[in-house]
mmCIF file of C-alpha atoms in Angstrom:
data_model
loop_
_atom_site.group_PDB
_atom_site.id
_atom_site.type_symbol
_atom_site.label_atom_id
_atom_site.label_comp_id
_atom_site.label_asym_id
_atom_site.label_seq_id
_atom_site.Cartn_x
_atom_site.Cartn_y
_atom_site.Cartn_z
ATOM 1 C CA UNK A 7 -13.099 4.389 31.847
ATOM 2 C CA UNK A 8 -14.344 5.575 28.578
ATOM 3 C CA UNK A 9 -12.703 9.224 28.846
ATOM 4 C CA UNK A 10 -9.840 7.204 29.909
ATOM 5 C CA UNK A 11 -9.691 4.708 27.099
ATOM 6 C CA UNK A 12 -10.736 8.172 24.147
ATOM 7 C CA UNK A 13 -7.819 10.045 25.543
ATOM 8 C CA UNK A 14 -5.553 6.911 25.255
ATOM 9 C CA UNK A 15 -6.576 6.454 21.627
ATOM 10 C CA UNK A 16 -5.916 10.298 20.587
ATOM 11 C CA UNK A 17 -3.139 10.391 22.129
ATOM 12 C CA UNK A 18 -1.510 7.494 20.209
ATOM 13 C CA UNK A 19 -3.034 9.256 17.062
ATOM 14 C CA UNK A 20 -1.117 12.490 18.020
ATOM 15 C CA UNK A 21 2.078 10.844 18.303
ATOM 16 C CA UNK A 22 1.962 8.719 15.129
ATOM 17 C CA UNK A 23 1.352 12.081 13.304
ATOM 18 C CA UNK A 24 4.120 13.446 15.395
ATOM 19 C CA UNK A 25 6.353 11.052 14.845
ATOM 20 C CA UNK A 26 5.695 10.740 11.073
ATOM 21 C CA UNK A 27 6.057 14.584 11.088
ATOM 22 C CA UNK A 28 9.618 14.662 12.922
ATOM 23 C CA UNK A 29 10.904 12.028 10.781
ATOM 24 C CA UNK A 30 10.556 13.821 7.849
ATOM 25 C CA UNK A 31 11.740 17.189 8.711
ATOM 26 C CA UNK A 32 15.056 15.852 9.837
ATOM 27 C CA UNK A 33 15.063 13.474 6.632
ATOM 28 C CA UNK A 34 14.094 16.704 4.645
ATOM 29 C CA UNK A 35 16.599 19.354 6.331
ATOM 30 C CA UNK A 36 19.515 16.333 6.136
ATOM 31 C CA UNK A 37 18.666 16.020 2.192
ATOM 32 C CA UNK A 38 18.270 19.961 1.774
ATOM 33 C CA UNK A 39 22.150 20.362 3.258
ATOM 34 C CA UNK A 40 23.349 17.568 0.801
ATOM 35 C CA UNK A 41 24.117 15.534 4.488
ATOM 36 C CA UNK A 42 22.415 11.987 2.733
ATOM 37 C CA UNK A 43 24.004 9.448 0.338
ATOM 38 C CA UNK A 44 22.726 8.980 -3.027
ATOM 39 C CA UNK A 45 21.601 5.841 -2.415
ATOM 40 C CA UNK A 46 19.263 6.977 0.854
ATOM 41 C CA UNK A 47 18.284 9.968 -1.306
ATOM 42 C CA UNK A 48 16.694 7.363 -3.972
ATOM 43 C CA UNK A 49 15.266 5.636 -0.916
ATOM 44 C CA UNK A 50 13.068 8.318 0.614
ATOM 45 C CA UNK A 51 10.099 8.285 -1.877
ATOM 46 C CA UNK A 52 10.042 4.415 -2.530
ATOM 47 C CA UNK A 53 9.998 3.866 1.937
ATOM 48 C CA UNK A 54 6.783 6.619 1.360
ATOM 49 C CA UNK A 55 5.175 4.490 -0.928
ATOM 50 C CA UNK A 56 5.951 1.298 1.089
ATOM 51 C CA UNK A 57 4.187 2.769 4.462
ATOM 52 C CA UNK A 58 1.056 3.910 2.654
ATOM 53 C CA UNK A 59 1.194 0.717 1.544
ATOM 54 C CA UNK A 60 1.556 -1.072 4.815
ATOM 55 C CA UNK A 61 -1.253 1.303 6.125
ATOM 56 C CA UNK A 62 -3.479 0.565 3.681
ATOM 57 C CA UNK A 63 -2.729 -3.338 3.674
ATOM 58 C CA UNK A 64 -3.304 -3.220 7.558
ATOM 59 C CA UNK A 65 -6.764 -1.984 6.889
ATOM 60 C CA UNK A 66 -8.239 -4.940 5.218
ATOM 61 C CA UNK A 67 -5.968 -7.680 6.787
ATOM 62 C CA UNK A 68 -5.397 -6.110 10.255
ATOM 63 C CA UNK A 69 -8.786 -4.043 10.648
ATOM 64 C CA UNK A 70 -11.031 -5.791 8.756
ATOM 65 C CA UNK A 71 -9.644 -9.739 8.764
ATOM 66 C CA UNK A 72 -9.454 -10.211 5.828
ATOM 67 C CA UNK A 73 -6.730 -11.580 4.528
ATOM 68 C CA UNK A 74 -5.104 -10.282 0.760
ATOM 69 C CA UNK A 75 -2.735 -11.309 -1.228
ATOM 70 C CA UNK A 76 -3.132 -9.258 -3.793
ATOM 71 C CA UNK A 77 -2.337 -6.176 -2.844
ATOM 72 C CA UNK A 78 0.341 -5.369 -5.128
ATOM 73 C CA UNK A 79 -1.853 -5.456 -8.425
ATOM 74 C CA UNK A 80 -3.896 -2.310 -6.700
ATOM 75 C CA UNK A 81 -0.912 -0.674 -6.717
ATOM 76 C CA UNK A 82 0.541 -1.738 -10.185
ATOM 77 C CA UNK A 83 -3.049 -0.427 -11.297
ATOM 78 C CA UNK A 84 -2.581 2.959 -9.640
ATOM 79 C CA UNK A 85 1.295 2.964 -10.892
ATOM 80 C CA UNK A 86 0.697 2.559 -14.724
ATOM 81 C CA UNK A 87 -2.689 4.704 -14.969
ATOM 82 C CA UNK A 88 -0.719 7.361 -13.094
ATOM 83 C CA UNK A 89 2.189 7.402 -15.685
ATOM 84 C CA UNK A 90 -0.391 7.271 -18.260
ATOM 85 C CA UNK A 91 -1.842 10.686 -16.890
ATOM 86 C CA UNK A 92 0.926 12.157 -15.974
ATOM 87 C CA UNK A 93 2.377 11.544 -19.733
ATOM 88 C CA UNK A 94 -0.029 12.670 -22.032
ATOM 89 C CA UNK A 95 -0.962 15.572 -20.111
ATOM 90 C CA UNK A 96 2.534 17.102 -20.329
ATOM 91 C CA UNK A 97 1.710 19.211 -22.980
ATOM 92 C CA UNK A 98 -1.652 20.689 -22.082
ATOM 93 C CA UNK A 99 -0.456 20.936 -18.025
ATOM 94 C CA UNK A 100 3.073 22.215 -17.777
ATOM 95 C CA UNK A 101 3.200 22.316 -14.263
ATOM 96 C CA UNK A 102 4.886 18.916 -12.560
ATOM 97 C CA UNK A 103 3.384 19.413 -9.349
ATOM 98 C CA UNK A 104 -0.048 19.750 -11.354
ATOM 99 C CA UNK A 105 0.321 16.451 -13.118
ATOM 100 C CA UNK A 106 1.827 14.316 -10.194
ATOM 101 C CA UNK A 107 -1.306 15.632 -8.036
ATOM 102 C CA UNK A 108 -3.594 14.685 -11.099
ATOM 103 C CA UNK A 109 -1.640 11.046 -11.325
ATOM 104 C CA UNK A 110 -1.973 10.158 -7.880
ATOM 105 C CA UNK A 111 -5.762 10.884 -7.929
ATOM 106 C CA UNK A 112 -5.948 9.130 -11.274
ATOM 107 C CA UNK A 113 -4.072 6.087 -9.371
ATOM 108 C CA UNK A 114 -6.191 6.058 -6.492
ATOM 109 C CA UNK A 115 -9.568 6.313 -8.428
ATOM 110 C CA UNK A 116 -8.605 3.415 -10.758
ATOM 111 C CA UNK A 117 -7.017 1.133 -8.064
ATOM 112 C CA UNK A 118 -10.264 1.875 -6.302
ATOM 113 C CA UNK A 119 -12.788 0.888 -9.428
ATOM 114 C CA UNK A 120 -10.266 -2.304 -9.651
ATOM 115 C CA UNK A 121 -11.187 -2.991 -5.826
ATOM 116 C CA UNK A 122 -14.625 -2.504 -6.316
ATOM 117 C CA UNK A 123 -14.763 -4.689 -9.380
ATOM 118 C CA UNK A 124 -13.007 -7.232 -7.666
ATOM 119 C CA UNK A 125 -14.113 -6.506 -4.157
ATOM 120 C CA UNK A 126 -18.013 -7.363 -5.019
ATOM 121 C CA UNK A 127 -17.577 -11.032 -6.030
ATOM 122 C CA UNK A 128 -14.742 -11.843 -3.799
ATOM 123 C CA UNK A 129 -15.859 -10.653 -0.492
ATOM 124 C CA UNK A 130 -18.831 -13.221 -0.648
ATOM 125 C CA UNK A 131 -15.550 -15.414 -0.083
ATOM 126 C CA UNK A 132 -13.801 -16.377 3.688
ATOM 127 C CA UNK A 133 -10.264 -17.302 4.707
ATOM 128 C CA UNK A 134 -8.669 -19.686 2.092
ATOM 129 C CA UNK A 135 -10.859 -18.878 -0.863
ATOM 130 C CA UNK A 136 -10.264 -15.050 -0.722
ATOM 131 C CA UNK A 137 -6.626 -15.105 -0.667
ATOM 132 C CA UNK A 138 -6.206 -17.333 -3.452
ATOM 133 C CA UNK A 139 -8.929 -15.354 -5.432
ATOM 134 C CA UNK A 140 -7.061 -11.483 -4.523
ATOM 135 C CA UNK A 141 -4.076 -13.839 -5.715
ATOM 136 C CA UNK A 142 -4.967 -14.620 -9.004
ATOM 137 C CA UNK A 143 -5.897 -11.263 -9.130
ATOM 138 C CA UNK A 144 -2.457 -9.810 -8.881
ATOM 139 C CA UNK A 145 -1.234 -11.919 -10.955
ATOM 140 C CA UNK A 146 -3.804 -11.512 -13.962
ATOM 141 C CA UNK A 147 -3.167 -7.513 -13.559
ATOM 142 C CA UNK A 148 0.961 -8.123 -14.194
ATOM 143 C CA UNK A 149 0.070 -10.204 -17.256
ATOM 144 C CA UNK A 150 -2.374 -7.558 -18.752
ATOM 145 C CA UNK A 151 -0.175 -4.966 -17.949
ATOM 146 C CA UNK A 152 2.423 -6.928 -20.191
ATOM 147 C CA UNK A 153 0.324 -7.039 -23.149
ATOM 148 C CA UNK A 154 -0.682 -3.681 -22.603
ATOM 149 C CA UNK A 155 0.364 -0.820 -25.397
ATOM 150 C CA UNK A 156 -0.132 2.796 -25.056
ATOM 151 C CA UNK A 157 0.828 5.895 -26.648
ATOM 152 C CA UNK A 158 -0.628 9.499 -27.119
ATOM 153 C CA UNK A 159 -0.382 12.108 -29.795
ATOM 154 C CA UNK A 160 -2.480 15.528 -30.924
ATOM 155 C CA UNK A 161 -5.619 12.934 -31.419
ATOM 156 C CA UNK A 162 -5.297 11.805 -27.583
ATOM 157 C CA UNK A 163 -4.535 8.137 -26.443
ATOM 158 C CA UNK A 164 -4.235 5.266 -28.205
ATOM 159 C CA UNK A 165 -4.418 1.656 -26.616
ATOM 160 C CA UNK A 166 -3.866 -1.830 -27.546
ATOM 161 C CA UNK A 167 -3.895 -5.147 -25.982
ATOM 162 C CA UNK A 168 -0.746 -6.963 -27.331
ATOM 163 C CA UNK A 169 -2.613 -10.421 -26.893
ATOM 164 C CA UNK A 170 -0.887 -12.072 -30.300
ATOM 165 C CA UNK A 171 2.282 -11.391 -29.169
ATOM 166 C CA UNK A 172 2.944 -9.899 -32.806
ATOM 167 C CA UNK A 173 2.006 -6.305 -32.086
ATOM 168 C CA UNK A 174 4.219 -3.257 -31.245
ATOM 169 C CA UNK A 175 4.132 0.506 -31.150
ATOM 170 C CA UNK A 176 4.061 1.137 -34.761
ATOM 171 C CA UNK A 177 0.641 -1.046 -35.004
ATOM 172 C CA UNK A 178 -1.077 2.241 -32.645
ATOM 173 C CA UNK A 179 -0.886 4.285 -35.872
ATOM 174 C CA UNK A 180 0.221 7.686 -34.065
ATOM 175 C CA UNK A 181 1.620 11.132 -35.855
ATOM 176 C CA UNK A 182 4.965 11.488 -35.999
ATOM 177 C CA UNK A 183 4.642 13.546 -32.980
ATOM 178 C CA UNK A 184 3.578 10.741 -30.852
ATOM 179 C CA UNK A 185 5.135 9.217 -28.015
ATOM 180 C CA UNK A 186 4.873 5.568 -26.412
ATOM 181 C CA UNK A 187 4.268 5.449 -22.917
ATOM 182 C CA UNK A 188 3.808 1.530 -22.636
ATOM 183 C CA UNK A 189 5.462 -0.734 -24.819
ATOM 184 C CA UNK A 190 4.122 -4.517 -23.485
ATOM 185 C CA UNK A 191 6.344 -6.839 -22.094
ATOM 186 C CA UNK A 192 9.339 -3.674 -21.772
ATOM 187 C CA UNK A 193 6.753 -1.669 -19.620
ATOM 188 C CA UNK A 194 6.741 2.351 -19.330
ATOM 189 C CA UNK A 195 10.184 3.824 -20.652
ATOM 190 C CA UNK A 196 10.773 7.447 -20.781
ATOM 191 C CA UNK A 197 8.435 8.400 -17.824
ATOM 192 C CA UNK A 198 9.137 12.240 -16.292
ATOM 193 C CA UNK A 199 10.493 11.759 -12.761
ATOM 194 C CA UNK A 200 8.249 13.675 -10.833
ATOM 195 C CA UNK A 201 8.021 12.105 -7.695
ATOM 196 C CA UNK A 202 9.075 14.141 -4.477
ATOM 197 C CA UNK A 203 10.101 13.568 -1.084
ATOM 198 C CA UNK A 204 7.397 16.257 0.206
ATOM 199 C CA UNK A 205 4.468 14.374 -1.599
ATOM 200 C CA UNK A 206 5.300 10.969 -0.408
ATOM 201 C CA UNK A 207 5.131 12.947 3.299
ATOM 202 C CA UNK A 208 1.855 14.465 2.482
ATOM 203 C CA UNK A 209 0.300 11.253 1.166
ATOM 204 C CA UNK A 210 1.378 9.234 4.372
ATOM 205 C CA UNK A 211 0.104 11.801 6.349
ATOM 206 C CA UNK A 212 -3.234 11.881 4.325
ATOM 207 C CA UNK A 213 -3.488 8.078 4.437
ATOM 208 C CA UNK A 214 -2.659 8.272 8.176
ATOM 209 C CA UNK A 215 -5.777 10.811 8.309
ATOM 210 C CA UNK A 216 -7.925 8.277 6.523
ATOM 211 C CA UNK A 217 -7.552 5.560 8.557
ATOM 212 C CA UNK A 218 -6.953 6.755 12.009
ATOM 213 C CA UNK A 219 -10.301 8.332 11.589
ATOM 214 C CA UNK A 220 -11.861 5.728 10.015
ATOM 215 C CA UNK A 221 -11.350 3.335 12.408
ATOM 216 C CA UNK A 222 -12.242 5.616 15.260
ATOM 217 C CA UNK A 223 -15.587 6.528 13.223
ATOM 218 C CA UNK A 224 -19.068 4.639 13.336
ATOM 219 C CA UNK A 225 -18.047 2.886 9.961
ATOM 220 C CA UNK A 226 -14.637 2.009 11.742
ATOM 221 C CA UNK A 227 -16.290 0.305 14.631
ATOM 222 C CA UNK A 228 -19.058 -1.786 12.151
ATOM 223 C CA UNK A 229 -15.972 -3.188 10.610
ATOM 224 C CA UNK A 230 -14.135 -4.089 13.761
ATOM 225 C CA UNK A 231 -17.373 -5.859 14.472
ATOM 226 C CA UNK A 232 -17.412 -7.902 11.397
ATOM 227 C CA UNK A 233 -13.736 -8.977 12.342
ATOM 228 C CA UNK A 234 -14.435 -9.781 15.441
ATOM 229 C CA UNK A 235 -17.684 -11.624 14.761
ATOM 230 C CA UNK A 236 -19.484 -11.584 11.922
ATOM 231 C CA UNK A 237 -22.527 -13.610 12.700
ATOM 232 C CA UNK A 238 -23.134 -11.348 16.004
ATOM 233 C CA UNK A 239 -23.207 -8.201 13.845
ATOM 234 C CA UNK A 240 -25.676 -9.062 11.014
ATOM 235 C CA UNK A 241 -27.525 -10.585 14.101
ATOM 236 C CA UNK A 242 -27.676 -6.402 15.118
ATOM 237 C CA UNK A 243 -28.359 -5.363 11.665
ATOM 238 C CA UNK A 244 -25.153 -4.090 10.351
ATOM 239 C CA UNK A 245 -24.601 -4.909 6.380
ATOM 240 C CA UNK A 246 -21.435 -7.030 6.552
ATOM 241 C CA UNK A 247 -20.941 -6.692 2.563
ATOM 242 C CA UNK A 248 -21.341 -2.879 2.407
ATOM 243 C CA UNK A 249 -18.886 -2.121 5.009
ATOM 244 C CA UNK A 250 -16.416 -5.299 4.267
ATOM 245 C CA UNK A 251 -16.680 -3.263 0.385
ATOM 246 C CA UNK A 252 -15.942 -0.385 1.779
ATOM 247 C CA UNK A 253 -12.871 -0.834 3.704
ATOM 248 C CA UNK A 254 -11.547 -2.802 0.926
ATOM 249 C CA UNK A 255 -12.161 -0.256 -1.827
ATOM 250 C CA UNK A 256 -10.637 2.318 0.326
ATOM 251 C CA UNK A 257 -7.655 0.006 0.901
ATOM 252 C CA UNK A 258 -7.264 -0.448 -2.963
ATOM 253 C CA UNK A 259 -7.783 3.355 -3.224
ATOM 254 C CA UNK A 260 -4.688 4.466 -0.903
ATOM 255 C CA UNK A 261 -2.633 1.605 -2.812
ATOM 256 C CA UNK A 262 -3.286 2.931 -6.057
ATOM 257 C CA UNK A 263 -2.039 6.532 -5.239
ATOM 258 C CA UNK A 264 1.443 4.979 -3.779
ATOM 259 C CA UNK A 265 1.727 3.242 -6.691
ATOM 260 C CA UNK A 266 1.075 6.334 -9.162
ATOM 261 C CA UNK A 267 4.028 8.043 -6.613
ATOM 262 C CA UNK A 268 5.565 4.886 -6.606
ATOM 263 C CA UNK A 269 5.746 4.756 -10.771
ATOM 264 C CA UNK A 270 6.642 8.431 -11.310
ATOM 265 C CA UNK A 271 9.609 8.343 -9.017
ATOM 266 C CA UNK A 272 11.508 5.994 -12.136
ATOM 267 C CA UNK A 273 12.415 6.246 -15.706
ATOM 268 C CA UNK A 274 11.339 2.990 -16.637
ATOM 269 C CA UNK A 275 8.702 0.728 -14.840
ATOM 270 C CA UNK A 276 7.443 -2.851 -15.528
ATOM 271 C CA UNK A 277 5.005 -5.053 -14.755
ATOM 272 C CA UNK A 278 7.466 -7.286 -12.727
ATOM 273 C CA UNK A 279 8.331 -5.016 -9.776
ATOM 274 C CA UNK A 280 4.636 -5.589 -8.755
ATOM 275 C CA UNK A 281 4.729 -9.691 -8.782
ATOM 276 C CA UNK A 282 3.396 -11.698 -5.634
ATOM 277 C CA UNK A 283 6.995 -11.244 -3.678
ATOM 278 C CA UNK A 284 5.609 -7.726 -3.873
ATOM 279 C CA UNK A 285 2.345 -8.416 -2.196
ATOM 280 C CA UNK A 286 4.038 -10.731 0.347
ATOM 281 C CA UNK A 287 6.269 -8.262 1.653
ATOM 282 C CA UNK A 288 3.583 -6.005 1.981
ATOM 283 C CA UNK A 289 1.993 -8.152 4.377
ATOM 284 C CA UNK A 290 5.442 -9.165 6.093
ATOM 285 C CA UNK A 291 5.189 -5.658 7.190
ATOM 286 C CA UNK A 292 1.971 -5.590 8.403
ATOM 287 C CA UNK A 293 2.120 -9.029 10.611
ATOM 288 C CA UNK A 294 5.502 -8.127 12.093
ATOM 289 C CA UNK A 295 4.127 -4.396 12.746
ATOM 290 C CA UNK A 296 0.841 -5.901 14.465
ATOM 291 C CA UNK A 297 -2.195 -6.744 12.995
ATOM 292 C CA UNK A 298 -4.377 -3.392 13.393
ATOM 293 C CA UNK A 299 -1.467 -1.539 14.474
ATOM 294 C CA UNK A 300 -0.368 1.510 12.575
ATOM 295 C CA UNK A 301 1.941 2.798 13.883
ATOM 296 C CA UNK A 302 3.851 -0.634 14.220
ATOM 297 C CA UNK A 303 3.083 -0.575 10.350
ATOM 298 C CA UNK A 304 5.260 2.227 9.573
ATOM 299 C CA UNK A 305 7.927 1.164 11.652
ATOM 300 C CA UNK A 306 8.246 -2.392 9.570
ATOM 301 C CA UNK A 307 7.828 -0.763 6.341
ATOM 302 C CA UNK A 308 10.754 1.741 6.863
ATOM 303 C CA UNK A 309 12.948 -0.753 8.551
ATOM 304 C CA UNK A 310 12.166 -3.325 6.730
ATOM 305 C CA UNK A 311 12.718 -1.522 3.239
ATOM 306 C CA UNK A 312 15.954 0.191 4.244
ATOM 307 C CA UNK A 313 17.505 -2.647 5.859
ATOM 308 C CA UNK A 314 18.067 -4.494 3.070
ATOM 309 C CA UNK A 315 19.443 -1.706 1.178
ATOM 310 C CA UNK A 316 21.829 -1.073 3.546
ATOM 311 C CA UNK A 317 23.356 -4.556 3.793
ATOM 312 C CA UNK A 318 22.710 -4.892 -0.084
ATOM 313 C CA UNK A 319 25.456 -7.760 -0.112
ATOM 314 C CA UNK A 320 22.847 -10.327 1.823
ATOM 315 C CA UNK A 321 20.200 -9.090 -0.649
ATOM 316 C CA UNK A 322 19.970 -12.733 -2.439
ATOM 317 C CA UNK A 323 18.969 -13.645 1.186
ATOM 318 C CA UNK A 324 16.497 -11.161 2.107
ATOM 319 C CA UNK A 325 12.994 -13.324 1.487
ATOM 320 C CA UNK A 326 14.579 -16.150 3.113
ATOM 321 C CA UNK A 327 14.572 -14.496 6.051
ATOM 322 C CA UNK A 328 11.471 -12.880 5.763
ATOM 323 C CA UNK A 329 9.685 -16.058 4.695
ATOM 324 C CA UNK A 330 11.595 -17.459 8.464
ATOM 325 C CA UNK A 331 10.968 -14.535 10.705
ATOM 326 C CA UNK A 332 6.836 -14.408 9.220
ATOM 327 C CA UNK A 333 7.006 -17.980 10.421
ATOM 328 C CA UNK A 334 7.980 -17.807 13.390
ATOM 329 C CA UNK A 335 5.562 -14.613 14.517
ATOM 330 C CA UNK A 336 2.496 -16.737 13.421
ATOM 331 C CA UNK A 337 4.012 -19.929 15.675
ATOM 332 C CA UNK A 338 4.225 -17.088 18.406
ATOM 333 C CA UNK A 339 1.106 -15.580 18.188
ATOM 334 C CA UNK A 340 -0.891 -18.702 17.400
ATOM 335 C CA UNK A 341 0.631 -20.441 20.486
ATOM 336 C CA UNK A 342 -0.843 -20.953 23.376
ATOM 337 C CA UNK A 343 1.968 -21.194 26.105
ATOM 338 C CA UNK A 344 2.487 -17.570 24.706
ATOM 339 C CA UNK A 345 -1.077 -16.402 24.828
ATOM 340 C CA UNK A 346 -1.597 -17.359 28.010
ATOM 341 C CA UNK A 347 2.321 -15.000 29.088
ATOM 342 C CA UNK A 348 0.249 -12.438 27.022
ATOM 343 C CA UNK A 349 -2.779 -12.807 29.273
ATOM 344 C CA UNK A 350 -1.188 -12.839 32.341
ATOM 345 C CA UNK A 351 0.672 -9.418 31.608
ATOM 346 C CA UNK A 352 -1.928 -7.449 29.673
ATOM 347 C CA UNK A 353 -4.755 -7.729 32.745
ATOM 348 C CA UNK A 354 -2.233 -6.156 35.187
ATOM 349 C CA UNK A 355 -1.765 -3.289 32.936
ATOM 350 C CA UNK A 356 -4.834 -3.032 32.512
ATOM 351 C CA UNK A 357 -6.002 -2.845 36.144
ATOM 352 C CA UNK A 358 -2.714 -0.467 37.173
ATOM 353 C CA UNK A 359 -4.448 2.323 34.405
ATOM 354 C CA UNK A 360 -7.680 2.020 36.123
ATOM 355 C CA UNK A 361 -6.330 2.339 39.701
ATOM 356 C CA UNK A 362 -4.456 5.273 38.138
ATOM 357 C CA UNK A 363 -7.531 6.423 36.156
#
C-alpha cells in the first residue's frame, strides 16, 4: 500500500511538470509564429507570475494552515528591490538576461528577509490574529513603498524616505548623470522591460521543484503534521516554530522572485497594483484550486487571470464574483450534508485501488 500510494504521488508530480511543460511549448511556438494577440502576448509573463504565486500561497495556507493575507506585500517587496537591481546595474552588467537573473534572486532574498522578519513574531499567532497581523503587513509595505525615493548615479544608490510629504528627486543630490528609479507616491517609471516568457516558465518550473519536493521531504511531512495537529507533533518532538518559519520564509521567498519578474515585465510600477485585492485573489486561487493542491493551483491562477481579460467588458464585476463564488466553496466545504457525499465516495475509491493494488 505504500509502493502503491509513492507511485501515486510521483506520478501526479510527473504530470504537473508535464503539463506545465506542454503548455508552454505550444504557448511559446504559437507566440514564436506571431499566431497570439497582443493582448495574450502581454498576458503570458503576468499568468507566470500569478501561478508561482498561487504555488507559493498554497504552501503556507494549503500545506501549512496557515492562513495569509498578506501575501501580496512579499511580492511588492521582491518587485521594487528587483527593479532597483536590475536598474543601477545596467551600466556595470550589460547583459539583460544577467540582470533579470540577478533581480529575481535579489527579489526572492529580500521578500524572504521580509518573511523572516515578519514570520518570527507572527507565527507565535493562530487563526484570526495571524491574518489580520500578515494584513497590516501588506498594507504597511504599499505605504512605505509610497514614501520611498531612489535613484543611482557613478557614487551608487541613493535612498530616501519621503515621510514629510515635501521631498522629491532633486532632494537625493545625484550627478547630472543620475537617474530616478522610484519617485514616491508615482512609483518606478522608466524601468527596462526585461521580463520573458521563457523565465516566467523556468521559475514555475523551479517553484514547482521546490515544493513538490518539499512536501514529499522529511521537512514536508513535519509541516503537514503541524497542520494537521499541532499539539500531537510537539508531543513527538518536532519544533513547530522552526518548521512553521520555514515554510513561510520559503513562501515569501518564491513570492518575491514573481514579483521582481512580475515588476520588470512594465515600464512603470506602483505601489497600488500590490493592495489587499491583490492578496485576496491570490488566495481565491488557491481555495478554488484546493487547499494543498498544486496542480489545482495552477489551473485557477491561469483561468482565473485570463478570464477576466478576455471578457474585459464585465471587468467592473470581476471581485464580485469572486468575493460570491469564494463564498460559496467555504459553505461547500464547511458543510456537512456535503462532507458526509464526500465520505461516502472517497472510501470506495479508495478500497477499488487496493483491490486493484
Amino acid at each position: 500500500m505504500k509502493n502503491l500510494l509513492k507511485k501515486k504521488t510521483t506520478r501526479t508530480d510527473f504530470l504537473t511538470y508535464l503539463g506545465v511543460i506542454v503548455a508552454f511549448v505550444i504557448m511559446f511556438a504559437l507566440q514564436q509564429a506571431d499566431m497570439l494577440k497582443n493582448s495574450t502576448q502581454g498576458m503570458l509573463v503576468p499568468v507566470c507570475c500569478f501561478v508561482v504565486m498561487a504555488v507559493s500561497l498554497n504552501l503556507t495556507v494549503g500545506i501549512l494552515g496557515e492562513l495569509s493575507l498578506g501575501h501580496a506585500g512579499f511580492m511588492s517587496v521582491g518587485a521594487f528591490s528587483g527593479i532597483i537591481a536590475a536598474m543601477s546595474l545596467e551600466q556595470s552588467i550589460p547583459s539583460d538576461l544577467a540582470r533579470l537573473i540577478i533581480a529575481i534572486v535579489v527579489g526572492a532574498i529580500c521578500a524572504a528577509i521580509a518573511g523572516f522578519i515578519v514570520g518570527v513574531p507572527v507565527l507565535r499567532l493562530q487563526g484570526d490574529y495571524l491574518a489580520i497581523v500578515t494584513l497590516a503587513f501588506g498594507e504597511i509595505i504599499k505605504e512605505l513603498i509610497n514614501c520611498l525615493i531612489v535613484g543611482y548615479d557613478e557614487n551608487g544608490l541613493h535612498v530616501m524616505f519621503n515621510l514629510s510629504g515635501k521631498l522629491s528627486v532633486e532632494n537625493l543630490n545625484m550627478t547630472e548623470n543620475g537617474v530616478a528609479i522610484i519617485k514616491g507616491a508615482q512609483g518606478a517609471v522608466g524601468v527596462d522591460k526585461l521580463a520573458t516568457f521563457p523565465m516566467g516558465f523556468v521559475l514555475v518550473m523551479l517553484c514547482l521543484v521546490i515544493v513538490l519536493n518539499l512536501v514529499r521531504s522529511r521537512t514536508g511531512r513535519a509541516i503537514l503534521s503541524i497542520r494537521d495537529n499541532r499539539i500531537a507533533a510537539e508531543s513527538v518532538g518536532i519544533n513547530v516554530t522552526k518548521y512553521r518559519l520555514m515554510a513561510f520564509v520559503i513562501s515569501a521567498a518564491m513570492a518575491g522572485s514573481a514579483g521582481a519578474l512580475f515588476g520588470l515585465n512594465y515600464s512603470t510600477l506602483s505601489s497600488t497594483r500590490f493592495d489587499f485585492n491583490t492578496s485576496i485573489l491570490v488566495l481565491v486561487y488557491v481555495v478554488l484550486g484546493g487547499l494543498g493542491n498544486i496542480w489545482g493551483s495552477i489551473i485557477a491562477a491561469v483561468v482565473l487571470y485570463v478570464l477576466p481579460e478576455a471578457l474585459r467588458e464585465f471587468n467592473d464585476y470581476r471581485m464580485l464574483v469572486y468575493a460570491i463564488v469564494l463564498i460559496l466553496v467555504m459553505l461547500a466545504t464547511n458543510n456537512d450534508q456535503f462532507k458526509a457525499m464526500l465520505g461516502r465516495i472517497l472510501p470506495k475509491r479508495r478500497k477499488g485501488a487496493a483491490a486493484n493494488g
